[in-house]
XYZ file of C-alpha atoms in Angstrom:
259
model
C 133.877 75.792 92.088
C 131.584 78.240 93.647
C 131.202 78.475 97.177
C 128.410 80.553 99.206
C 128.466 81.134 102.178
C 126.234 82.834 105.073
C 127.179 84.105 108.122
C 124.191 84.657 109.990
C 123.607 86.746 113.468
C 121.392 88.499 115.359
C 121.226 92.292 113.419
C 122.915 91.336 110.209
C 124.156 88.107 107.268
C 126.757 88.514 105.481
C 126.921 86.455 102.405
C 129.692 85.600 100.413
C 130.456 83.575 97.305
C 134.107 82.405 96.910
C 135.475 80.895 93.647
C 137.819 78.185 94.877
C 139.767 80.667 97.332
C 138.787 83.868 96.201
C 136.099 85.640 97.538
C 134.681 87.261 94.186
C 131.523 88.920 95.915
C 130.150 89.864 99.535
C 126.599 91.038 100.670
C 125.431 92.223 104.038
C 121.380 91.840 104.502
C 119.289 92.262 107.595
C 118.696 89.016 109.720
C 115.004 89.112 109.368
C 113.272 86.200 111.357
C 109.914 86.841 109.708
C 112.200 85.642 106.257
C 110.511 82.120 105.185
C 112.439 79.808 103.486
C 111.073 80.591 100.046
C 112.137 84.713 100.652
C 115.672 83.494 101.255
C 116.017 81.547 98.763
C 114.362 84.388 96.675
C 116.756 86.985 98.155
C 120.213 84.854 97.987
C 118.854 83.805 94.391
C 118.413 87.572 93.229
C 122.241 88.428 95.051
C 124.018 85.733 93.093
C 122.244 86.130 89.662
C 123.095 90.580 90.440
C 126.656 89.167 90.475
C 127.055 87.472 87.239
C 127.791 84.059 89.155
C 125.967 81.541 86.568
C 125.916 78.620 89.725
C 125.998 77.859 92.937
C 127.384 74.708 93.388
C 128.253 74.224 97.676
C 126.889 75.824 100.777
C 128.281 76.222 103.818
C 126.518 78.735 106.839
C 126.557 79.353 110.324
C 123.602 80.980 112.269
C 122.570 82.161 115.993
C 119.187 82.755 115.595
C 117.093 79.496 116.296
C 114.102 81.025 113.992
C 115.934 81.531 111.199
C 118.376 78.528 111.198
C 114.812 76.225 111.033
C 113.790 78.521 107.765
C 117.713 78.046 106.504
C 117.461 74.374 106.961
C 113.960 73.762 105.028
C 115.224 75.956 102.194
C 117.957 73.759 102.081
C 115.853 70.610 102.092
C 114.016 72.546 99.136
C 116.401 74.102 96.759
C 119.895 72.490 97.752
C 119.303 68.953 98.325
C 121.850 68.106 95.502
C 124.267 70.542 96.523
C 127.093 69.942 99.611
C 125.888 71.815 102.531
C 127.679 72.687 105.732
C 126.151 74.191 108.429
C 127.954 74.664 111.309
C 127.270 72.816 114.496
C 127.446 69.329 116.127
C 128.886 66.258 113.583
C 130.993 69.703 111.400
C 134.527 69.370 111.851
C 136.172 72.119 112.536
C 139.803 71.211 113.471
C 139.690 73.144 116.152
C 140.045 71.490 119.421
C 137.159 73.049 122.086
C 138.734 73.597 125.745
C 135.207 75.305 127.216
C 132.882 73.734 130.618
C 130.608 72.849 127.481
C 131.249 72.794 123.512
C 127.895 72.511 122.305
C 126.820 75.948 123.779
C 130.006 77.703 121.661
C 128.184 79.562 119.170
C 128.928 78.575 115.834
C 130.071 82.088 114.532
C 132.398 81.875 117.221
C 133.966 78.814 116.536
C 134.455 79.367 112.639
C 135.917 82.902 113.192
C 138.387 80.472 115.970
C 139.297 78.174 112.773
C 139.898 80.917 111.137
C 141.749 82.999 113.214
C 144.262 79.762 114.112
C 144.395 78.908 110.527
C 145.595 82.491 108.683
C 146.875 84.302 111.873
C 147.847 81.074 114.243
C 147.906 81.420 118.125
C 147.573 83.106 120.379
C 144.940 85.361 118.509
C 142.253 87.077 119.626
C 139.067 87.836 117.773
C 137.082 90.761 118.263
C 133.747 90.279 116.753
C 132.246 93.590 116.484
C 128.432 93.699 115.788
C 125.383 95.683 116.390
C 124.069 93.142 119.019
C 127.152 92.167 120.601
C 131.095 92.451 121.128
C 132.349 88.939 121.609
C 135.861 88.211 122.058
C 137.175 84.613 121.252
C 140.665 83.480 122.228
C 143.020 80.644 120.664
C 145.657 79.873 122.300
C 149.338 79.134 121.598
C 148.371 74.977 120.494
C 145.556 76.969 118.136
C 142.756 75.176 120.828
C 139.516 77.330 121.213
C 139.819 77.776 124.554
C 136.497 80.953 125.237
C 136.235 84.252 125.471
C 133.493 87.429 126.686
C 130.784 88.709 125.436
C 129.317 92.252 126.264
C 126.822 94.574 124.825
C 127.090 95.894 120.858
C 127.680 98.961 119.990
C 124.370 99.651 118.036
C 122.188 97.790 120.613
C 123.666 99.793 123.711
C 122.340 103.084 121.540
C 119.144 102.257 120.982
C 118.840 101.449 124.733
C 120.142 105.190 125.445
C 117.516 106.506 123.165
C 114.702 104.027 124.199
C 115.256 104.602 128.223
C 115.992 108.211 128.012
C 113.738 110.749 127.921
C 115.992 113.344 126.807
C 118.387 111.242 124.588
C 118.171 109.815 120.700
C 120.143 108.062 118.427
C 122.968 109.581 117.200
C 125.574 108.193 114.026
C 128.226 106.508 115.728
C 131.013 109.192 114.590
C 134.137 110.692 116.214
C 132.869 113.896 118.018
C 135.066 116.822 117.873
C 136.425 116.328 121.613
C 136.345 113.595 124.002
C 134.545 116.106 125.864
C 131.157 116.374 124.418
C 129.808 120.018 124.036
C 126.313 118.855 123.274
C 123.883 116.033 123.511
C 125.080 114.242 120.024
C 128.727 114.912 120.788
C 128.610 113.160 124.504
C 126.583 110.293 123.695
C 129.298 109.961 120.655
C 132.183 110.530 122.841
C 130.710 107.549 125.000
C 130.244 105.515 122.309
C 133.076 105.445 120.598
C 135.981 105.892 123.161
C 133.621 103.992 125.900
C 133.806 100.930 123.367
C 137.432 101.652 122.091
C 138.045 101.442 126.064
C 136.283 98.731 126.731
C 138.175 96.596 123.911
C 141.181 97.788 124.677
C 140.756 96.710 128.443
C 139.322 93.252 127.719
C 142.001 92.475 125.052
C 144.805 93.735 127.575
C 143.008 91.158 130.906
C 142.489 88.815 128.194
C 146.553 88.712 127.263
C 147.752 89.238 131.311
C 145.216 85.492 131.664
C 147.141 83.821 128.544
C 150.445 84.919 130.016
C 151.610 85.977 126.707
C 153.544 88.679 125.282
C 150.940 91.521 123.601
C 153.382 91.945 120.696
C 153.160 88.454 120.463
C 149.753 88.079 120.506
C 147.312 88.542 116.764
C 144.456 90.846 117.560
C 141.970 90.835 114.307
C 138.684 93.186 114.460
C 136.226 91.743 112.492
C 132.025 91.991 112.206
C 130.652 95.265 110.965
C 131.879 97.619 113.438
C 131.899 101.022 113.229
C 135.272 102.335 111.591
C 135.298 104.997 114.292
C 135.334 103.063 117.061
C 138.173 100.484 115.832
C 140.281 103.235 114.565
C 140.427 103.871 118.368
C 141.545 100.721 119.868
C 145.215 100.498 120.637
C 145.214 97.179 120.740
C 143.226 96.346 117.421
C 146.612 94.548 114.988
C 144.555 93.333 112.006
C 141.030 94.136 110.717
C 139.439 91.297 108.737
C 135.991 92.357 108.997
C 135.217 89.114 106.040
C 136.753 86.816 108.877
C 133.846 84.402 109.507
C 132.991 83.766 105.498
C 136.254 82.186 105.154
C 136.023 80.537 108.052
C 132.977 79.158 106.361
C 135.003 78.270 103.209
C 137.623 76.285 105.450
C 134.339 74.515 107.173
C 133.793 73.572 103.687
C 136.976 72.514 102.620
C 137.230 70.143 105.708
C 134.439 68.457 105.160
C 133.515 68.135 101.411
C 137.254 68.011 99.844
């Protein structure tokens, strides 16, 4: 059976079609909210057919961005009404037990990369979601319950505030500079960006393990999104990259609620 699945976020989908277990081919597309239903289905359409995969035959997606879960949703009304569908939110199970002030806020990418994380890594993990928008950390616990996480600024998105709100500064490609000390413009706004983000995952995963009470070699730390290699190659505390995480998440989503 073929499988796809999108994981949809602010910057960036990835899309991924699994054959039973397998994930036999992976796509990452911009998250454009201007996309109508019809261009979706035109773009995912074009992907699969590229691929050689003759049929699509389930769906299962996730998406934070209200504008283009509504397109998502009529395109499914449109094209996949005869197809198993799964999109991730309220009335999904998940398996995973929510221990947050409120579960319906959880973003949905968050709570599949959760399942995930509990179901190939088991707790306590810690996923760090590394994006262009954002760097969200999600925790599971030792019972494998969701139980929250942080949130702070993306790598890509903190750069293009740099460039936008500084007269004298510009974006840069988020490399390793030759020094931590930068000798130049480029080199210091690299060094900040990638040992200023290495730093700051390192300290939130090490506050994050000191609040679970649990020992760090103990404790599954999986890098995931798509981050920048150079900033991850940086983290001390980074044990596993899994940057196709969340898409099978999506699969188990499926397989919990259509087998």
């Amino acid at each position: 059976m073929t499988l796809l699945c999108l994981d949809v976020s602010n910057s960036h989908t990835t899309i991924g079609a699994f054959d039973d277990d397998e994930l036999i081919a992976n796509w990452l597309v911009s998250s454009d909210e201007r996309r109508t239903a019809d261009e979706w289905q035109m773009l995912v359409t074009g992907l699969v057919a590229q691929a050689g995969i003759a049929r699509v035959e389930a769906v299962s997606l996730c998406c934070t961005v209200p504008a283009v879960l509504v397109e998502l949703r009529a395109m499914q009304e449109r094209y996949w009404a005869d197809l198993p569908v799964s999109i991730v939110g309220p009335g999904v199970k998940t398996g995973v037990p929510i221990h947050t002030d409120n579960p319906r806020e959880v973003g949905a990418d968050r709570i599949v990369n959760a399942l995930a994380a509990a179901e190939l890594y088991g707790g306590p993990a810690i996923v760090v979601d590394l994006n262009g928008t954002a760097t969200i950390f999600d925790v599971v616990d030792e019972a494998n319950r969701y139980i929250g996480g942080a949130i702070a600024p993306g790598v890509e998105l903190s750069l293009e505030a740099l460039a936008r709100r500084g007269a004298q500064l510009r974006s840069v490609e988020i490399a390793l500079p030759r020094d931590v000390v930068g000798k130049n413009t480029v080199e210091a706004l690299q060094s900040g960006l990638v040992y200023g983000f290495a730093g700051l995952v390192d300290g939130l995963v090490t506050r994050i393990i000191e609040s679970l009470g649990a020992d760090p070699d103990h404790v599954t730390v999986i890098a995931t999104g798509s981050y920048p290699d150079a900033v991850v190659d940086n983290c001390a505390t980074i044990t596993t990259r899994d940057p196709l995480l969340t898409l099978t998440g999506l699969r188990l989503i499926h397989e919990k609620n259509h087998l």
